[in-house]
mmCIF file of C-alpha atoms in Angstrom:
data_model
loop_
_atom_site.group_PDB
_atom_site.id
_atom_site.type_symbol
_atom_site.label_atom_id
_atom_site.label_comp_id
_atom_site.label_asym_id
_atom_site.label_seq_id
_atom_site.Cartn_x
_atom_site.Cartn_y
_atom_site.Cartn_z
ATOM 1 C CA UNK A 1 77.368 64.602 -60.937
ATOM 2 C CA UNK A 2 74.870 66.505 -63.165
ATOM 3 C CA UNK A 3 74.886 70.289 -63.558
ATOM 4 C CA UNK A 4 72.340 71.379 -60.736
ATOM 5 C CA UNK A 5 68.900 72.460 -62.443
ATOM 6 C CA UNK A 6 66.981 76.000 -61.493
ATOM 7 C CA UNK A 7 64.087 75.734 -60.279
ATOM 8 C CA UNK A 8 61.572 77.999 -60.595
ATOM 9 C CA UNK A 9 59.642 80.039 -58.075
ATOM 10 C CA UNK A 10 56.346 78.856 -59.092
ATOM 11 C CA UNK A 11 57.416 75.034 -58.708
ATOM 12 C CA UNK A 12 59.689 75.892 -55.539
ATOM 13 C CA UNK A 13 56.228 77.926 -53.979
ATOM 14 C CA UNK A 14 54.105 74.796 -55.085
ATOM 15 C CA UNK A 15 56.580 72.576 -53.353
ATOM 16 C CA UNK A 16 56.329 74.390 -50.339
ATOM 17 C CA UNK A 17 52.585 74.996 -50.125
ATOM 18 C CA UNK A 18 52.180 71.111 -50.889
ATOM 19 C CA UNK A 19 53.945 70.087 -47.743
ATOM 20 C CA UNK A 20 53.163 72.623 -45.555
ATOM 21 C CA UNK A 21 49.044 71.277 -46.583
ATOM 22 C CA UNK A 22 50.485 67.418 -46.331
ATOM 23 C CA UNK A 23 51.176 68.140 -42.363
ATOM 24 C CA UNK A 24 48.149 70.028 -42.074
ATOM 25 C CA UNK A 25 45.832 67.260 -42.970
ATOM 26 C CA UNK A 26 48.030 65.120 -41.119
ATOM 27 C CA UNK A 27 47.449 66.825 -37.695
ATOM 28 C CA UNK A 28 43.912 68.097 -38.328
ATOM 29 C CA UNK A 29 42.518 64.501 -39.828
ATOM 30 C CA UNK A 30 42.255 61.079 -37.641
ATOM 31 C CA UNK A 31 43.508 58.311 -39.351
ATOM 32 C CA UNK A 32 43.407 59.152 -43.012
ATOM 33 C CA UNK A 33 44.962 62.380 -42.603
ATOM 34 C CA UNK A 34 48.118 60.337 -40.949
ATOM 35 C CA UNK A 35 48.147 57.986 -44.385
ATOM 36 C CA UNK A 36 48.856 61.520 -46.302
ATOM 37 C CA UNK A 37 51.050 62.755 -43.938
ATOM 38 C CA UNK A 38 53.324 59.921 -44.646
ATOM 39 C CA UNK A 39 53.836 61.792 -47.853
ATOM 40 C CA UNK A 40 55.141 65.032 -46.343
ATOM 41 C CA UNK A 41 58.305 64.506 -47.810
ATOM 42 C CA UNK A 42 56.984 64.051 -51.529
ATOM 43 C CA UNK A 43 57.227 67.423 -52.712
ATOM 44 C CA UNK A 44 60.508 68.555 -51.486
ATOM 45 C CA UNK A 45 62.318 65.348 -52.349
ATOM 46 C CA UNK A 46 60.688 64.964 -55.521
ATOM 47 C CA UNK A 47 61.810 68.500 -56.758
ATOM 48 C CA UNK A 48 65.617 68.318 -54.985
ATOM 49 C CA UNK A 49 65.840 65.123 -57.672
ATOM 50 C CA UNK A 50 64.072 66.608 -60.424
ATOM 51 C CA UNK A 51 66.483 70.026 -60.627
ATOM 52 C CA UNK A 52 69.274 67.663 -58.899
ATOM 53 C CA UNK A 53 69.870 70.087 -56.488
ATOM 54 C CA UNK A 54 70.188 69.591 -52.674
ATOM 55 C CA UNK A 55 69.621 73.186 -52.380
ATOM 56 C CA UNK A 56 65.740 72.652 -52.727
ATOM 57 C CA UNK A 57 64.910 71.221 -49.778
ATOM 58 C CA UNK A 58 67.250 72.954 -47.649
ATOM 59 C CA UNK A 59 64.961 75.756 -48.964
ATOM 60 C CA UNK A 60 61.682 74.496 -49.000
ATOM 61 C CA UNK A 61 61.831 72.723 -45.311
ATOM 62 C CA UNK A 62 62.360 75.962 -43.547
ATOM 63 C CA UNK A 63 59.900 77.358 -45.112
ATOM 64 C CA UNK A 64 57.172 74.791 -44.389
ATOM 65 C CA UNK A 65 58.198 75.317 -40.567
ATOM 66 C CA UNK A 66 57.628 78.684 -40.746
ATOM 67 C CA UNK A 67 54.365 78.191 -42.152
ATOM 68 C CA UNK A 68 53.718 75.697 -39.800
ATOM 69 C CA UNK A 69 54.297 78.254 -36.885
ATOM 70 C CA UNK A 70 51.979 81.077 -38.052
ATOM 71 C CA UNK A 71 49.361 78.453 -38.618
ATOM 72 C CA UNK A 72 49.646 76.889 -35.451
ATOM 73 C CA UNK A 73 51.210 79.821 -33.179
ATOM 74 C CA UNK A 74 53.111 77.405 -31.250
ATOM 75 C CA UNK A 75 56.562 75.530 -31.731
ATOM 76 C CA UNK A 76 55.280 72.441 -31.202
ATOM 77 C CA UNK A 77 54.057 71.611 -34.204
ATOM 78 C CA UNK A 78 56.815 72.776 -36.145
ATOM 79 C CA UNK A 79 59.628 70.715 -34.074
ATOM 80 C CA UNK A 80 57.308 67.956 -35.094
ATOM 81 C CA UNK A 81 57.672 68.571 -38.423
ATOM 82 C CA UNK A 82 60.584 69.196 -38.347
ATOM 83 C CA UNK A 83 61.708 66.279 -36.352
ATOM 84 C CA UNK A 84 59.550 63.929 -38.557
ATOM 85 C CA UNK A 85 59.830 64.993 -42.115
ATOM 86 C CA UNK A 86 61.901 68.006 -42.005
ATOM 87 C CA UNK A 87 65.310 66.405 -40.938
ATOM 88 C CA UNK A 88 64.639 63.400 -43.388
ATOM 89 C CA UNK A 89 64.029 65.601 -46.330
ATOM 90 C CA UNK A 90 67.322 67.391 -45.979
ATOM 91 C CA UNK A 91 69.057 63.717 -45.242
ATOM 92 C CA UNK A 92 67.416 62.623 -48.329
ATOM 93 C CA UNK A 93 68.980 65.076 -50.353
ATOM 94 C CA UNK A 94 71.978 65.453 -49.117
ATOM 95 C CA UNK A 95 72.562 61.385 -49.194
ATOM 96 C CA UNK A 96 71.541 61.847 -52.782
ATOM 97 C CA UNK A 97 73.663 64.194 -53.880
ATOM 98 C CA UNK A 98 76.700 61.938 -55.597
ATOM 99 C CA UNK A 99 73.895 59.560 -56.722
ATOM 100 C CA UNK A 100 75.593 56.033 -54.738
ATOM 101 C CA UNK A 101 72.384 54.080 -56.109
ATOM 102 C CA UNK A 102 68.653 53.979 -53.590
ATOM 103 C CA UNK A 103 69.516 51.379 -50.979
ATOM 104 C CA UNK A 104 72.702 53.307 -50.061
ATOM 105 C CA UNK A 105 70.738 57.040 -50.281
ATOM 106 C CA UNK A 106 67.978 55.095 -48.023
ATOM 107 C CA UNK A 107 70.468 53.747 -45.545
ATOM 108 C CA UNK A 108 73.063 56.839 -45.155
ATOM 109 C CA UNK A 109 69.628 59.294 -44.937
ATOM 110 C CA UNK A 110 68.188 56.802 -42.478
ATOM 111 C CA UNK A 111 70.920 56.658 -40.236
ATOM 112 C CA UNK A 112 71.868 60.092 -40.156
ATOM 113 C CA UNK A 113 68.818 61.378 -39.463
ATOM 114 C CA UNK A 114 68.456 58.565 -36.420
ATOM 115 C CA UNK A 115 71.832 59.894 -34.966
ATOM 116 C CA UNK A 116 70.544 63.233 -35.314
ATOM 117 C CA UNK A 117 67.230 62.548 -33.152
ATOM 118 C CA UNK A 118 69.301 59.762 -30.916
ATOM 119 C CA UNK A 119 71.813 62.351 -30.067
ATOM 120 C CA UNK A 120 69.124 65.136 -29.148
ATOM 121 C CA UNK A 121 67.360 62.780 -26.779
ATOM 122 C CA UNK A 122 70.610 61.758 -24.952
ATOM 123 C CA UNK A 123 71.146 65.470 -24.642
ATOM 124 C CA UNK A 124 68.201 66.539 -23.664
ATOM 125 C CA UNK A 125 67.712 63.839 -21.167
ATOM 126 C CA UNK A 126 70.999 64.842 -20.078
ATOM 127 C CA UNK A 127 69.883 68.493 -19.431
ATOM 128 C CA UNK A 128 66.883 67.030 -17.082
ATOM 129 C CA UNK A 129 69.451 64.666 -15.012
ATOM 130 C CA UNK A 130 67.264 61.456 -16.469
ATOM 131 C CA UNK A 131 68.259 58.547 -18.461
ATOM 132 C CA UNK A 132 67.183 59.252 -22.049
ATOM 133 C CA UNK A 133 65.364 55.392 -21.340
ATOM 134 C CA UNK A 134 63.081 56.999 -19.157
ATOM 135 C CA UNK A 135 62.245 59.863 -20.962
ATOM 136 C CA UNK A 136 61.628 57.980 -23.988
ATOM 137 C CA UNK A 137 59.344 55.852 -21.487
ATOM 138 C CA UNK A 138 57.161 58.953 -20.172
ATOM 139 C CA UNK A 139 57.251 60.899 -23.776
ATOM 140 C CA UNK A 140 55.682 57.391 -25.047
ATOM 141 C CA UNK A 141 52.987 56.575 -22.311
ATOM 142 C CA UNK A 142 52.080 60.633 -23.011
ATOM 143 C CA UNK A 143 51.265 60.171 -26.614
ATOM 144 C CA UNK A 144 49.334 56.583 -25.739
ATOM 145 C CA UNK A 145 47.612 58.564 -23.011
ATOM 146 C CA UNK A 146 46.421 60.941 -26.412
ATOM 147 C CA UNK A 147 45.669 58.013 -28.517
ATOM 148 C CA UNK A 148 43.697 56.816 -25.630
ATOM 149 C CA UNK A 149 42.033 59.905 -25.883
ATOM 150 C CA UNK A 150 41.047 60.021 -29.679
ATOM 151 C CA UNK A 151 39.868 56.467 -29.588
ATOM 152 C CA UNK A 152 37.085 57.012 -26.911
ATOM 153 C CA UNK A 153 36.215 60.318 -28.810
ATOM 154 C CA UNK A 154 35.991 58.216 -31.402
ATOM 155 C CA UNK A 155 33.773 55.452 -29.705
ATOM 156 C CA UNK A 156 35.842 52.891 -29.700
ATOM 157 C CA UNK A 157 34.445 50.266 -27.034
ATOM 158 C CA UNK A 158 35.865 50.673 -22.947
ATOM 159 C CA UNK A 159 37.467 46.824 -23.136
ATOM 160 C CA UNK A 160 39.181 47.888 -26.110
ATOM 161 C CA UNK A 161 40.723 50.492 -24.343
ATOM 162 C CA UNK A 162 41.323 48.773 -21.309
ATOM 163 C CA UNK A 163 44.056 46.895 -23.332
ATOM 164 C CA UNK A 164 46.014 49.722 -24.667
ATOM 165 C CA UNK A 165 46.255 51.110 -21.182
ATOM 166 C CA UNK A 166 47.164 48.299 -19.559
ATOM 167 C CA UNK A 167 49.736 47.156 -22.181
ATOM 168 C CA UNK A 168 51.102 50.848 -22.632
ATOM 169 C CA UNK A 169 53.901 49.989 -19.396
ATOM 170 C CA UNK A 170 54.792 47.170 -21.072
ATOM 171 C CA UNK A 171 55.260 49.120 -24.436
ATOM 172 C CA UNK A 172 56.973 51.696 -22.957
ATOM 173 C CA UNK A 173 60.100 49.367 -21.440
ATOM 174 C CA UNK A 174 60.311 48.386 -24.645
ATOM 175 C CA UNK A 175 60.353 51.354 -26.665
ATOM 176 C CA UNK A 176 62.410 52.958 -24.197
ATOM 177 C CA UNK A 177 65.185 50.263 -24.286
ATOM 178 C CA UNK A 178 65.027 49.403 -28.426
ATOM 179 C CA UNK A 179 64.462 53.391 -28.918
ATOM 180 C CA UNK A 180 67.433 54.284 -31.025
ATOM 181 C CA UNK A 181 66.914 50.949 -33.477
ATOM 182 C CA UNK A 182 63.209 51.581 -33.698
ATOM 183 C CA UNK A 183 64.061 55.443 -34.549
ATOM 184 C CA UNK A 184 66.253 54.113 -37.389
ATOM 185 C CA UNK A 185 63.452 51.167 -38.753
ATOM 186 C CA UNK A 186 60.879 54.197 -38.376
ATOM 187 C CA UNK A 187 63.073 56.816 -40.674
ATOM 188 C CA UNK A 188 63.934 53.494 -42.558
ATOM 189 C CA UNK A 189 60.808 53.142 -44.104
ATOM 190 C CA UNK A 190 59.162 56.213 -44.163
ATOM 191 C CA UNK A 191 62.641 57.605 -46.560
ATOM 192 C CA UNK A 192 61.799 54.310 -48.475
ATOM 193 C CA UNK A 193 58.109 54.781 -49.197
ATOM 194 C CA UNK A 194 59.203 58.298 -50.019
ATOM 195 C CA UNK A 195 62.056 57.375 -52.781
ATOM 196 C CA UNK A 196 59.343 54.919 -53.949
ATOM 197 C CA UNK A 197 56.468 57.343 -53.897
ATOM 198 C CA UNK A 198 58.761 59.888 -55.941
ATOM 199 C CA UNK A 199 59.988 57.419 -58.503
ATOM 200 C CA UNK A 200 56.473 56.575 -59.296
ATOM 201 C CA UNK A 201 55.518 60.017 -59.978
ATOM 202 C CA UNK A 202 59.009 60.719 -61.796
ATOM 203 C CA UNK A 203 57.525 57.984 -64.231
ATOM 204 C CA UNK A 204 54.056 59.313 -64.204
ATOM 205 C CA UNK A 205 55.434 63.069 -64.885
ATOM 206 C CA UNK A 206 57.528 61.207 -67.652
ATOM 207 C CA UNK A 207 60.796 62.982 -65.231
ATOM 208 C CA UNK A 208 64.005 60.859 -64.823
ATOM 209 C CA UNK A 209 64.968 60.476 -60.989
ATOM 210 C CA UNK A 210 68.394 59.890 -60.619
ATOM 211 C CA UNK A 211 69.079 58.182 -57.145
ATOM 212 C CA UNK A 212 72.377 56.214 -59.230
ATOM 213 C CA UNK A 213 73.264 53.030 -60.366
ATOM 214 C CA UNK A 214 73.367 50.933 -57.584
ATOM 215 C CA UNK A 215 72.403 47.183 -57.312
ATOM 216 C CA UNK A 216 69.152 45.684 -57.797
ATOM 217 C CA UNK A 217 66.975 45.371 -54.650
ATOM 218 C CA UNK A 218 66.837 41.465 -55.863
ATOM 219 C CA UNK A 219 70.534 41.538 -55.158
ATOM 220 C CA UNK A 220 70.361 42.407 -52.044
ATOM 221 C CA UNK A 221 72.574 40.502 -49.185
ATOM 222 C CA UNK A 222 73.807 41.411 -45.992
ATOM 223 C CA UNK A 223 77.629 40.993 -45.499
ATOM 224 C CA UNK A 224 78.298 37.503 -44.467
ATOM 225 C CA UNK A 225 80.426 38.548 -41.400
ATOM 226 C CA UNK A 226 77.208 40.102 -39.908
ATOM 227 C CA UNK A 227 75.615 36.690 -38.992
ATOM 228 C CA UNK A 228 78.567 36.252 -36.471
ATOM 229 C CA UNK A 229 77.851 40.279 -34.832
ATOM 230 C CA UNK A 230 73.933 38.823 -34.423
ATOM 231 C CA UNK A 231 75.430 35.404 -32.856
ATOM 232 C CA UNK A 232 77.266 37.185 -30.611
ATOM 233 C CA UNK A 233 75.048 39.806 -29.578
ATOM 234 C CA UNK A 234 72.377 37.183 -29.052
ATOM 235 C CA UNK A 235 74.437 34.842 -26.871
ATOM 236 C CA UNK A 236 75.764 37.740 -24.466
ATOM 237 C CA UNK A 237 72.115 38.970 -24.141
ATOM 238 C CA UNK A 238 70.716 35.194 -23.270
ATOM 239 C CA UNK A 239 73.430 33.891 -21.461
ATOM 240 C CA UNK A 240 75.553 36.364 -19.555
ATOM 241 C CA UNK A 241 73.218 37.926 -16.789
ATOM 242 C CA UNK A 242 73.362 41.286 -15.030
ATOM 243 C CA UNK A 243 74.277 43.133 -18.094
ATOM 244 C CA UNK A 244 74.917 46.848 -17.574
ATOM 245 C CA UNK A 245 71.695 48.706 -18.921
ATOM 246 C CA UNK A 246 73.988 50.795 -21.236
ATOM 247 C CA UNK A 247 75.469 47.577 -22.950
ATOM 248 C CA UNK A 248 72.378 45.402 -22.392
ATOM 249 C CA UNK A 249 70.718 48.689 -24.506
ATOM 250 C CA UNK A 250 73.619 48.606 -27.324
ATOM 251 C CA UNK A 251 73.002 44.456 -27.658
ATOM 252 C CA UNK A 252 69.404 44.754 -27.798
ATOM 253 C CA UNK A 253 69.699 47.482 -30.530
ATOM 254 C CA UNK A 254 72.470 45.921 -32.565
ATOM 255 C CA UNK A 255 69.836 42.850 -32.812
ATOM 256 C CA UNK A 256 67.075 44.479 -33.488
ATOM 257 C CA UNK A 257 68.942 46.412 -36.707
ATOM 258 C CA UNK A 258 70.385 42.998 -37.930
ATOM 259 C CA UNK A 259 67.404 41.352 -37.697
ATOM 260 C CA UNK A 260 65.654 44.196 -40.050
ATOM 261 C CA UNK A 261 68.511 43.879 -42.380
ATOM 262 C CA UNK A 262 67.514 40.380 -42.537
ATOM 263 C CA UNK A 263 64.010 40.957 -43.487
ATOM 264 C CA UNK A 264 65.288 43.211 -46.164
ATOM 265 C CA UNK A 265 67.060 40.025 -47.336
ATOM 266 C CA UNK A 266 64.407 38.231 -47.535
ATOM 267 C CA UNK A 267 62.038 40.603 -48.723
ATOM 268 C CA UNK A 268 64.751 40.745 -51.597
ATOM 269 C CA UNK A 269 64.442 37.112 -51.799
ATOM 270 C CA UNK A 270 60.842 37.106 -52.543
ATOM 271 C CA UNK A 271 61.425 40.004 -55.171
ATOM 272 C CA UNK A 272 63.327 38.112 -57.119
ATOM 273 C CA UNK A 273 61.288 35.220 -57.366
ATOM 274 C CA UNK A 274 58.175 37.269 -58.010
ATOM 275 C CA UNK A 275 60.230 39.029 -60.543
ATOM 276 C CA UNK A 276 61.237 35.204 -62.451
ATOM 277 C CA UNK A 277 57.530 34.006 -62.874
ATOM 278 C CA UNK A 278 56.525 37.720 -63.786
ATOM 279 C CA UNK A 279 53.931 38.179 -61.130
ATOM 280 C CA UNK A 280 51.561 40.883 -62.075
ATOM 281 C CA UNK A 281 50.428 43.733 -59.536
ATOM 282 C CA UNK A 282 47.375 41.814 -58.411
ATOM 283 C CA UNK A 283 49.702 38.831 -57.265
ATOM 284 C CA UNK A 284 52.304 40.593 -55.484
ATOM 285 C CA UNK A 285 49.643 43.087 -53.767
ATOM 286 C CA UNK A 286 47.572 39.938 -52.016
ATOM 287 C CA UNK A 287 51.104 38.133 -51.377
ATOM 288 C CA UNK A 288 52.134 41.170 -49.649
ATOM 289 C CA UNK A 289 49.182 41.389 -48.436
ATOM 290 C CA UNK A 290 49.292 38.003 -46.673
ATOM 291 C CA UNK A 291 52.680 39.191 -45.138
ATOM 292 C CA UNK A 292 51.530 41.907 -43.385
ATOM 293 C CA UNK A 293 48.289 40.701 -42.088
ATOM 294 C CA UNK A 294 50.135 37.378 -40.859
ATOM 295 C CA UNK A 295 52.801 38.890 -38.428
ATOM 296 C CA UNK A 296 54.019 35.672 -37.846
ATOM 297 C CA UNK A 297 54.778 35.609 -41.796
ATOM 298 C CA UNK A 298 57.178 38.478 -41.188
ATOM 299 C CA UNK A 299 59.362 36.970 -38.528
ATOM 300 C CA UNK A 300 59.531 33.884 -41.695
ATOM 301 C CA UNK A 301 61.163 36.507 -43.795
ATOM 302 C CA UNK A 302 63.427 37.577 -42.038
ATOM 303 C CA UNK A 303 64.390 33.901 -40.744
ATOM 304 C CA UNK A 304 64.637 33.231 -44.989
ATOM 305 C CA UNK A 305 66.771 36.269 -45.591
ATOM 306 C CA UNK A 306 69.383 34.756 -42.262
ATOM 307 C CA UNK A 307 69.488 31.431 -43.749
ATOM 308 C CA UNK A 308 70.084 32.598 -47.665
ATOM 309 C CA UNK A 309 73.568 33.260 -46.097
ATOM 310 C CA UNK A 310 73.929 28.992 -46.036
ATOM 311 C CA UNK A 311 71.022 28.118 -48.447
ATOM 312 C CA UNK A 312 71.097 30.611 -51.362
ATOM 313 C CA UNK A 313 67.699 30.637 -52.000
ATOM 314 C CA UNK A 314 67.740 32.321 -55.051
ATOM 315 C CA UNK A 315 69.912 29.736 -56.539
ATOM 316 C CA UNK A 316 66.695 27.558 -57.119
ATOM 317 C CA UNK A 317 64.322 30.500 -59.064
ATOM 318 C CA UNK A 318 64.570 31.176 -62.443
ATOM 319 C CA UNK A 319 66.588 34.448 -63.842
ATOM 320 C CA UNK A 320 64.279 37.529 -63.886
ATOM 321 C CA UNK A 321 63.217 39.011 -66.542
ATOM 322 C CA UNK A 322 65.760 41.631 -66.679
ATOM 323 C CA UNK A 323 68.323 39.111 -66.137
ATOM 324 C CA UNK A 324 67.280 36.951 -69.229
#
């Protein structure tokens, strides 16, 4: 590890005005302001890498909150933040701290931050003699009941609306059972469009940002022996009935983890071949594209990145460029 950086008050009070404002226009702007709160974390990450210092955030984070709770004058709000952006910050840079290379910082922050959260809800639900299931259940239907809300302020037509109530029970079993996995895909991606957002502007500041060595995302594999966890999972779930809801819960959430893993893998997959025949931004942003407008397209990754277990897809691209 580096010698740790000072940072200076000017950049330290930038960092902190710039994500207190990012959560601002989150709350106070439908729908756009949400696509810049996704970069709440930005500033404080960005300068924790830049002085390599852990310090910064653990600075900068309570000092947003604060902020937060003079400008709102209620502690809602800030636990939002705080739950959000706040805890993933400090995960971030604490993760980052002896530099194990980006997929590892992006796991470890990920899943601490999701046992964080996880273990708050369990207590909590614990303190209100419920199952943390159901309170994940009502705390969901609530903030449906608000999107609801928004949407017919926003005109959005009644049969429209008709479908988010009526499907919002049906959502809620689900999130309520899959809660702790979709915490952890949720943290997942939001730390990774972070790290990605940051690296970008490292390059565009001309500032290195140091997340380690590491492998190549091309490289990326899950460990072989985790195809037989998902086979086994998968057969208790399907065939043995009358699971306890506390290990039918566990099962359902070890799946649902794997399966991500697996469309990392195959994400990686495509990488590396778009990496051999040195597709150009245009190419990868309308194949990408594609993906995400085509759900079914996603469940195809993921399927590719099981398989490359037995197949080895990549066997059959040619060598990327940075390979050659």
């Amino acid at each position: 590890m580096g010698a740790e950086k000072p940072l200076s008050a000017r950049s330290l009070g930038l960092g902190i005005a710039a994500t207190t404002a990012l959560f601002l226009v989150a709350v106070v702007v439908p729908l756009f302001g949400f696509v810049l709160g996704l970069l709440t974390m930005v500033p404080a990450v960005y300068l924790s890498r830049r002085g390599d210092s852990h310090w910064t955030a653990l600075q900068i984070v309570p000092a947003a909150a604060l902020l937060l709770l003079l400008a709102f004058r209620s502690f809602g709000p800030m636990l939002g933040y705080l739950v959000e952006y706040g805890l993933p910050t400090v995960a971030v840079a604490l993760a980052a701290r002896k530099k194990p290379g980006p997929l590892a910082v992006l796991v470890r922050a990920a899943a601490a931050s999701s046992l964080v959260v996880v273990l708050a809800i369990f207590f909590y639900a614990l303190q209100a003699s419920q199952s943390p299931m159901a309170l994940i259940q009502q705390v969901f239907q609530a903030n449906l009941e608000l999107v609801r809300q928004v949407y017919e302020q926003m005109g959005v037509p009644a049969d429209q609306l008709a479908v988010l109530t009526d499907s919002a029970q049906v959502l809620a079993r689900w999130v309520g059972l899959l809660f702790p996995a979709l915490i952890f895909a949720s943290y997942f991606f939001l730390i990774g469009l972070t790290m990605a957002v940051v690296t970008l502007w490292g390059r565009y500041r001309q500032t290195v940002i140091d997340w380690g060595p590491g492998r190549p995302f091309t490289a990326f594999a899950v460990p072989p022996g985790a195809v037989w966890v998902l086979i086994a999972c998968w057969t208790a779930v399907l065939l043995v009935p009358g699971l306890p809801p506390a290990a039918a819960m566990v099962l359902d959430n070890t799946i649902f983890i794997l399966v991500l893993f697996y469309f990392l893998q195959g994400m990686a997959i495509i990488h590396y071949y778009l990496d051999g025949f040195r597709v150009g931004f245009v190419g990868r942003f309308f194949i990408f594209f594609l993906l995400f407008a085509f759900l079914f397209l996603l469940v195809a990754v993921a399927v590719v990145g099981l398989f490359d277990l037995w197949v080895d897809f990549r066997r059959f691209g040619p060598r990327p460029a940075a390979d050659e």
